Structures are given as C-alpha cells and as structure tokens.
C-alpha cells in the first residue's frame, strides 16, 4: 500500500513538473477581416494596416487582422452590406454610408474645410459626433475614426482654364447624392460610377476625366489618359473605419478599448502624413509629365459658389437628402476654422 502511494506521488510530481515546463498553449486568435476600396499605399489602406498592427500589439495577439484592400471583397456597397450583416467585422469607406443615414454625406460637404488642420479639429470634435448621431442604431455599423484621403482635384484630357471648359464635360463622379448634386451645380455632366470602374471608363473613353485626391490619381495612373490636373480642392475626402455594431457591443470592455485606441491612433497617423502624401504624389505626377495648374480666380470663385449652393441638398426640408441637424453640423465645422 505504502509503495503504491509513493508511486502515485512520484507520478503526480513528474506530471506537474512536465506541465510547468510545457510551452503555454495560446488560444487561437480571433480573426478580424477589414475590406476597403483603395489600392495598397493609399491613406485608406495604410489606416487599415496600421489599425491591424496596433490592435494585434495591444491585444498581445488575441486578435489577428486580415486586410482586404482594393475592392478585393467586392465594390464598396457589397462590402458595406457584408459588414452590416456580420459576414466580415469591419470595413473602410467614405460617404457611401450616406445611403444609410443622410447626415453621413456631410462628412464631405463641398467647400467646407480650408485645410487638413481645420478638418482634423472638426473630426476630433463635435462635428464628428453631430454627423454620427443615431448612426449605429440606424445602420448596424459604428464609425470608429475618420481620416483624410486628400482634397479632390480635376484630372482631364484637356486643360481646364475657364468656367466654360468644365461646362458639359463628362466627368466621373461617385454615385453619391452630394457628388452628383455638386456636379450639377457646376454644369458638369456627372457620370456616376463606383471607384473600381474609373480606369476602364477612362480606357473606353466613356469619360473626359473626373476628380480625385492626388493619391488616387497616382495609384490608378489616371494621369496617363488625363494629364491635366487642376488643383480645385473642392471636396476633402474623409474615410473611416466602420465596425459591425453587434460585434463591437459584444466585445469585453478591455478589448473594446483596444479597438478604440487602434482606430484613434491609426487615424492620427494618417492625419499627420496628409500633406506629405500630397507632396509625394505631386512629385510622382511631375515625373510622369502631368501638368498641374491652379484654377483661375474666376473658376475658383465659380466652384466655391456652386459648392455653397449645393449645401441646400442637406439644408432644404424639401430635399430628399434633408438632414435635420444640418445647420448645426455646418456651424460646428465652421467653429473649428
Ligand atoms: O467618400 C466617398 C468617396 O470615397 C467617393 O469617392 O472617388 O473614392 O469613389 P471615390
């Protein structure tokens, strides 16, 4: 009996020693999929990658982030729907979300921001909150940060020197009311299509040009067909990371704080780089013999007025895109000037 007890004790001792020295078994990481529309190297994709790296670091590997840029998981409306349904957890996009709540369109109100600094203050402040009010409940998505892709400029085949030069021009516009409405105000023939279709529309000669931030003009090589760039700066493109609201609410408080911090820090990095992104793109455009011109004063003033007129899309109670707190949003944005 005594011998059996000693034997059992020895076995227990050996087993516990083995367990102590065995490598710790790590639970498999939870995979977070993020879809986006822009190619590698652009601010949207940089934000997605940096979010992933920061989240993995903060959570010590509890979460693993898989990034799918460049419409790999479908065009923007398809992957927004997948995020709402919880097929994927997150996505990056812009004012396409105005189809879910009109106020989201006001993120890119024409002629609203003077500079990146101005928009940065508004997005870190009350303007962001006012635009977002009620969005998670309504859409099933939560916007967890906001970062700039750049001011939009015209890219065209022929130079745009005067107001007459843009009249009737077949310009690609995103299929979003704020854009189609602004094109109408400018007298442009807006050709609405998703971002992923722009290059083939240029190749087929369906459009005479379009408007995009410098980074898009470079990565999509729009300058090859449209080497005339007119720096109109009429809209600041603001994109964001969105997360499925149910998934977000299901996270333990500590994990949610990691997601929030990763979102905040990744966006801040993009804001900090915005001017440099433009400068690098300008260098690249010049290297490819693109012609970059400032708009004439008459064209600038004309577009500024058109931009201001286009605000009635949100302000007019009779508009299909009426936003109840539109004036409050505009006043708030102006207060950060
Ligand atoms: O935020 C909306 C913006 O992404 C639409 O422009 O040119 O990227 O389709 P684009």
Coordinates of C-alpha atoms and ligand atoms in Angstrom, one line a residue:
X1 CA 0.0 0.0 0.0
X2 CA 2.8 2.3 1.0
X3 CA 4.7 1.5 -2.2
X4 CA 1.6 2.4 -4.3
X5 CA 1.2 5.8 -2.6
X6 CA 4.8 6.6 -3.2
X7 CA 4.5 5.6 -6.8
X8 CA 1.3 7.8 -7.3
X9 CA 3.0 10.7 -5.6
X10 CA 6.1 10.3 -7.9
X11 CA 3.8 10.2 -11.0
X12 CA 1.9 13.3 -9.9
X13 CA 5.2 15.2 -9.3
X14 CA 6.5 14.2 -12.7
X15 CA 3.2 15.3 -14.4
X16 CA 3.1 18.7 -12.7
X17 CA 6.8 19.3 -13.5
X18 CA 6.1 18.5 -17.1
X19 CA 3.1 20.9 -17.2
X20 CA 5.2 23.7 -15.6
X21 CA 7.9 23.3 -18.3
X22 CA 5.5 22.7 -21.2
X23 CA 5.1 25.7 -23.6
X24 CA 1.9 27.7 -22.8
X25 CA -0.9 26.8 -25.2
X26 CA -2.2 30.0 -26.7
X27 CA -5.8 30.2 -27.7
X28 CA -6.2 30.7 -31.5
X29 CA -6.5 34.4 -32.3
X30 CA -9.9 35.9 -33.3
X31 CA -9.6 36.9 -36.9
X32 CA -10.9 40.4 -37.9
X33 CA -11.5 41.0 -41.6
X34 CA -11.4 44.5 -42.9
X35 CA -12.4 45.3 -46.5
X36 CA -11.6 48.5 -48.3
X37 CA -11.8 50.1 -51.8
X38 CA -8.4 51.8 -52.3
X39 CA -5.1 50.2 -53.5
X40 CA -2.1 49.5 -51.4
X41 CA -0.1 52.6 -50.5
X42 CA -3.1 54.9 -50.2
X43 CA -4.1 56.5 -46.9
X44 CA -7.2 54.3 -46.6
X45 CA -5.1 51.1 -46.9
X46 CA -2.4 52.5 -44.6
X47 CA -5.0 53.2 -42.0
X48 CA -6.4 49.6 -42.2
X49 CA -2.9 48.0 -41.9
X50 CA -1.9 50.3 -39.0
X51 CA -5.2 49.6 -37.2
X52 CA -4.4 45.9 -37.5
X53 CA -0.8 46.2 -36.3
X54 CA -1.8 48.3 -33.3
X55 CA -4.7 46.1 -32.4
X56 CA -2.5 42.9 -32.6
X57 CA 0.1 44.6 -30.4
X58 CA -2.3 45.9 -27.8
X59 CA -4.2 42.6 -27.5
X60 CA -0.9 40.6 -27.5
X61 CA -2.1 38.6 -30.4
X62 CA -5.6 37.9 -29.1
X63 CA -6.9 39.5 -32.4
X64 CA -5.4 38.9 -35.9
X65 CA -6.4 41.4 -38.5
X66 CA -6.8 40.5 -42.2
X67 CA -6.8 43.4 -44.6
X68 CA -8.6 43.2 -48.0
X69 CA -7.9 46.4 -49.9
X70 CA -8.6 47.5 -53.5
X71 CA -12.2 46.1 -53.6
X72 CA -10.9 42.5 -53.2
X73 CA -14.1 41.7 -51.3
X74 CA -16.3 43.5 -53.8
X75 CA -17.2 47.1 -54.6
X76 CA -18.0 49.4 -51.7
X77 CA -21.7 48.8 -51.5
X78 CA -21.2 45.0 -51.4
X79 CA -18.6 45.0 -48.6
X80 CA -20.6 47.6 -46.6
X81 CA -23.6 45.2 -46.7
X82 CA -21.3 42.3 -45.6
X83 CA -20.1 44.3 -42.6
X84 CA -23.7 45.2 -41.6
X85 CA -24.6 41.5 -41.8
X86 CA -21.6 40.5 -39.8
X87 CA -20.1 38.4 -42.6
X88 CA -17.0 40.4 -42.0
X89 CA -16.4 42.5 -38.9
X90 CA -15.0 45.8 -40.4
X91 CA -14.6 47.9 -43.5
X92 CA -13.2 51.2 -44.6
X93 CA -15.3 53.6 -46.7
X94 CA -16.5 57.2 -47.1
X95 CA -19.8 58.9 -47.7
X96 CA -21.2 55.8 -49.4
X97 CA -22.7 55.4 -45.9
X98 CA -25.0 58.4 -46.6
X99 CA -27.3 55.8 -48.2
X100 CA -27.8 54.5 -44.6
X101 CA -28.1 57.9 -42.9
X102 CA -28.2 61.2 -44.9
X103 CA -26.0 63.1 -42.4
X104 CA -23.0 60.9 -43.3
X105 CA -22.9 62.7 -46.6
X106 CA -22.0 65.9 -44.7
X107 CA -18.5 64.4 -43.9
X108 CA -17.6 65.6 -47.5
X109 CA -19.6 68.8 -47.8
X110 CA -18.1 70.7 -50.7
X111 CA -16.0 73.8 -49.9
X112 CA -16.3 73.2 -46.2
X113 CA -12.8 72.8 -45.0
X114 CA -9.9 75.3 -45.5
X115 CA -7.2 72.9 -44.6
X116 CA -6.3 69.5 -43.2
X117 CA -5.8 71.1 -39.8
X118 CA -9.3 72.6 -39.9
X119 CA -11.0 69.2 -40.8
X120 CA -8.8 67.4 -38.3
X121 CA -10.1 69.6 -35.4
X122 CA -13.7 69.1 -36.6
X123 CA -13.3 65.3 -36.9
X124 CA -11.8 65.1 -33.4
X125 CA -14.6 67.3 -32.1
X126 CA -18.3 67.9 -32.0
X127 CA -18.8 67.9 -35.8
X128 CA -17.9 64.2 -35.9
X129 CA -20.4 63.5 -33.1
X130 CA -23.2 65.5 -34.7
X131 CA -22.8 63.7 -38.1
X132 CA -22.7 60.3 -36.4
X133 CA -25.7 60.9 -34.1
X134 CA -28.0 57.8 -34.3
X135 CA -25.9 56.1 -37.0
X136 CA -25.1 52.8 -35.1
X137 CA -28.7 52.3 -34.2
X138 CA -29.9 53.0 -37.7
X139 CA -27.3 51.2 -39.7
X140 CA -25.9 48.4 -37.6
X141 CA -22.4 50.0 -38.2
X142 CA -20.2 52.2 -36.0
X143 CA -17.8 54.7 -37.4
X144 CA -14.8 54.4 -35.1
X145 CA -12.5 57.1 -36.6
X146 CA -12.1 59.5 -39.5
X147 CA -9.1 60.3 -41.6
X148 CA -8.4 62.2 -44.9
X149 CA -7.6 60.8 -48.3
X150 CA -7.0 64.2 -49.7
X151 CA -8.7 67.2 -51.3
X152 CA -10.2 66.4 -54.7
X153 CA -8.8 67.9 -57.9
X154 CA -9.8 67.6 -61.5
X155 CA -8.0 65.3 -63.9
X156 CA -8.8 65.9 -67.5
X157 CA -7.6 65.3 -71.0
X158 CA -7.7 69.0 -72.0
X159 CA -6.6 71.9 -69.8
X160 CA -9.4 73.4 -67.7
X161 CA -8.7 77.2 -67.7
X162 CA -12.1 78.8 -67.6
X163 CA -15.7 78.1 -66.4
X164 CA -16.7 77.2 -69.9
X165 CA -14.1 74.5 -70.1
X166 CA -16.0 72.4 -67.4
X167 CA -19.5 73.0 -68.8
X168 CA -20.8 69.7 -70.2
X169 CA -17.6 67.9 -69.5
X170 CA -18.3 64.1 -69.0
X171 CA -16.7 63.7 -65.6
X172 CA -16.8 60.6 -63.5
X173 CA -18.5 61.2 -60.1
X174 CA -19.1 58.8 -57.2
X175 CA -22.7 57.5 -57.1
X176 CA -23.5 59.5 -54.0
X177 CA -26.0 62.4 -54.0
X178 CA -23.6 65.0 -52.7
X179 CA -21.4 64.4 -55.6
X180 CA -24.0 64.2 -58.4
X181 CA -25.6 67.3 -57.0
X182 CA -22.3 69.2 -56.9
X183 CA -21.6 68.3 -60.5
X184 CA -25.0 69.6 -61.5
X185 CA -24.3 72.8 -59.7
X186 CA -21.1 73.2 -61.7
X187 CA -22.7 72.4 -65.0
X188 CA -20.6 69.2 -65.4
X189 CA -22.1 66.2 -67.0
X190 CA -21.6 63.8 -64.0
X191 CA -21.1 60.2 -64.9
X192 CA -21.9 58.2 -61.7
X193 CA -19.9 55.0 -61.2
X194 CA -18.1 53.2 -58.4
X195 CA -14.4 53.9 -57.9
X196 CA -13.4 50.4 -59.2
X197 CA -14.8 51.2 -62.6
X198 CA -13.0 54.5 -63.3
X199 CA -9.9 53.1 -65.0
X200 CA -11.9 51.1 -67.5
X201 CA -14.2 54.1 -68.2
X202 CA -11.1 56.1 -69.0
X203 CA -9.7 53.4 -71.2
X204 CA -13.0 53.1 -73.1
X205 CA -13.3 56.9 -73.5
X206 CA -16.7 57.0 -71.7
X207 CA -15.5 59.9 -69.6
X208 CA -13.4 63.0 -70.2
X209 CA -11.9 62.9 -66.7
X210 CA -13.0 63.1 -63.1
X211 CA -12.0 64.4 -59.7
X212 CA -10.0 62.6 -57.1
X213 CA -7.4 63.2 -54.4
X214 CA -3.8 63.2 -55.7
X215 CA -3.1 59.7 -54.2
X216 CA -5.9 58.1 -56.3
X217 CA -4.7 60.0 -59.5
X218 CA -1.2 58.5 -58.9
X219 CA -2.0 54.9 -57.9
X220 CA -4.7 54.5 -60.6
X221 CA -2.4 56.2 -63.2
X222 CA -5.3 58.5 -64.2
X223 CA -2.6 60.9 -65.5
X224 CA -1.8 58.6 -68.4
X225 CA -5.2 59.3 -70.0
X226 CA -5.8 62.7 -68.3
X227 CA -2.5 64.5 -67.8
X228 CA -4.1 67.9 -66.9
X229 CA -4.6 68.3 -63.2
X230 CA -6.4 71.4 -61.9
X231 CA -6.0 71.9 -58.2
X232 CA -9.6 72.9 -57.3
X233 CA -9.6 71.4 -53.8
X234 CA -13.4 71.4 -53.8
X235 CA -14.1 68.4 -51.5
X236 CA -12.0 66.9 -48.8
X237 CA -12.5 63.1 -48.9
X238 CA -12.8 61.7 -45.4
X239 CA -12.9 58.0 -45.0
X240 CA -13.3 56.0 -41.8
X241 CA -13.1 52.5 -40.3
X242 CA -16.5 51.0 -39.6
X243 CA -17.3 48.1 -37.4
X244 CA -20.3 45.8 -37.1
X245 CA -22.2 47.3 -34.1
X246 CA -23.3 44.0 -32.6
X247 CA -19.8 42.7 -32.8
X248 CA -18.5 45.9 -31.2
X249 CA -21.0 45.7 -28.4
X250 CA -20.2 42.0 -27.8
X251 CA -16.5 42.8 -27.0
X252 CA -15.4 42.8 -23.4
X253 CA -14.7 46.4 -22.1
X254 CA -10.9 46.0 -22.2
X255 CA -11.0 44.6 -25.8
X256 CA -13.3 47.4 -26.9
X257 CA -10.8 49.9 -25.5
X258 CA -8.1 48.3 -27.7
X259 CA -10.2 48.6 -30.8
X260 CA -10.9 52.3 -29.9
X261 CA -7.3 53.1 -29.4
X262 CA -6.1 51.3 -32.5
X263 CA -8.8 53.2 -34.5
X264 CA -7.8 56.5 -33.0
X265 CA -4.0 56.0 -33.3
X266 CA -4.2 54.7 -36.9
X267 CA -6.3 57.7 -38.0
X268 CA -3.9 60.2 -36.2
X269 CA -1.0 58.7 -38.2
X270 CA -2.9 59.4 -41.5
X271 CA -3.7 63.0 -40.5
X272 CA -0.1 63.6 -39.6
X273 CA 1.0 62.3 -43.1
X274 CA -1.6 64.0 -45.2
X275 CA 0.5 66.9 -46.5
X276 CA 3.4 64.6 -47.2
X277 CA 1.2 62.2 -49.1
X278 CA 0.2 65.1 -51.4
X279 CA 3.8 66.3 -51.8
X280 CA 4.9 62.8 -52.7
X281 CA 2.1 62.4 -55.2
X282 CA 2.8 65.7 -56.9
X283 CA 6.5 64.7 -57.3
X284 CA 5.3 61.4 -58.9
X285 CA 2.8 63.2 -61.2
X286 CA 5.5 65.7 -62.4
X287 CA 7.9 62.8 -63.0
X288 CA 5.2 61.4 -65.3
X289 CA 4.9 64.7 -67.1
X290 CA 1.4 65.6 -65.8
X291 CA 0.6 69.3 -65.9
X292 CA -0.5 70.6 -62.6
X293 CA -2.2 74.0 -62.7
X294 CA -4.0 76.2 -60.2
X295 CA -7.6 77.1 -61.2
X296 CA -8.1 80.7 -62.4
X297 CA -9.7 83.1 -59.9
X298 CA -12.9 83.1 -61.9
X299 CA -13.1 79.2 -61.9
X300 CA -12.2 79.0 -58.2
X301 CA -15.0 81.6 -57.3
X302 CA -17.5 79.8 -59.5
X303 CA -16.8 76.5 -57.9
X304 CA -16.9 78.0 -54.4
X305 CA -20.3 79.4 -55.1
X306 CA -21.5 76.1 -56.6
X307 CA -20.3 74.3 -53.5
X308 CA -22.1 76.7 -51.2
X309 CA -25.3 76.3 -53.3
X310 CA -25.0 72.5 -53.1
X311 CA -25.4 72.7 -49.3
X312 CA -29.2 73.1 -49.9
X313 CA -29.1 69.3 -50.5
X314 CA -28.9 68.9 -46.7
X315 CA -30.5 72.2 -45.6
X316 CA -33.7 72.3 -47.6
X317 CA -36.5 70.4 -45.9
X318 CA -37.9 69.6 -49.3
X319 CA -34.7 67.9 -50.4
X320 CA -34.6 64.0 -50.5
X321 CA -31.3 64.3 -48.6
X322 CA -32.5 66.7 -45.9
X323 CA -30.6 66.4 -42.7
X324 CA -32.4 67.7 -39.6
X325 CA -29.3 69.0 -37.8
X326 CA -27.5 70.2 -41.0
X327 CA -27.2 73.8 -39.9
X328 CA -25.8 72.7 -36.5
X329 CA -23.2 70.5 -38.3
X330 CA -22.2 73.3 -40.6
X331 CA -21.9 75.8 -37.7
X332 CA -19.9 73.3 -35.8
X333 CA -17.5 72.7 -38.7
X334 CA -17.1 76.5 -39.1
X335 CA -16.3 76.9 -35.4
X336 CA -13.1 74.8 -35.9
X337 CA -11.7 77.1 -38.6
Ligands
LIG1 O1 -16.1 59.1 -49.5 C1 -16.6 58.9 -50.8 C2 -15.5 58.8 -51.7 O2 -14.8 57.6 -51.5 C3 -16.1 58.7 -53.1 O3 -15.1 59.0 -54.0 O4 -13.7 58.7 -55.9 O5 -13.3 57.3 -53.8 O6 -15.3 56.9 -55.2 P1 -14.3 57.9 -54.8

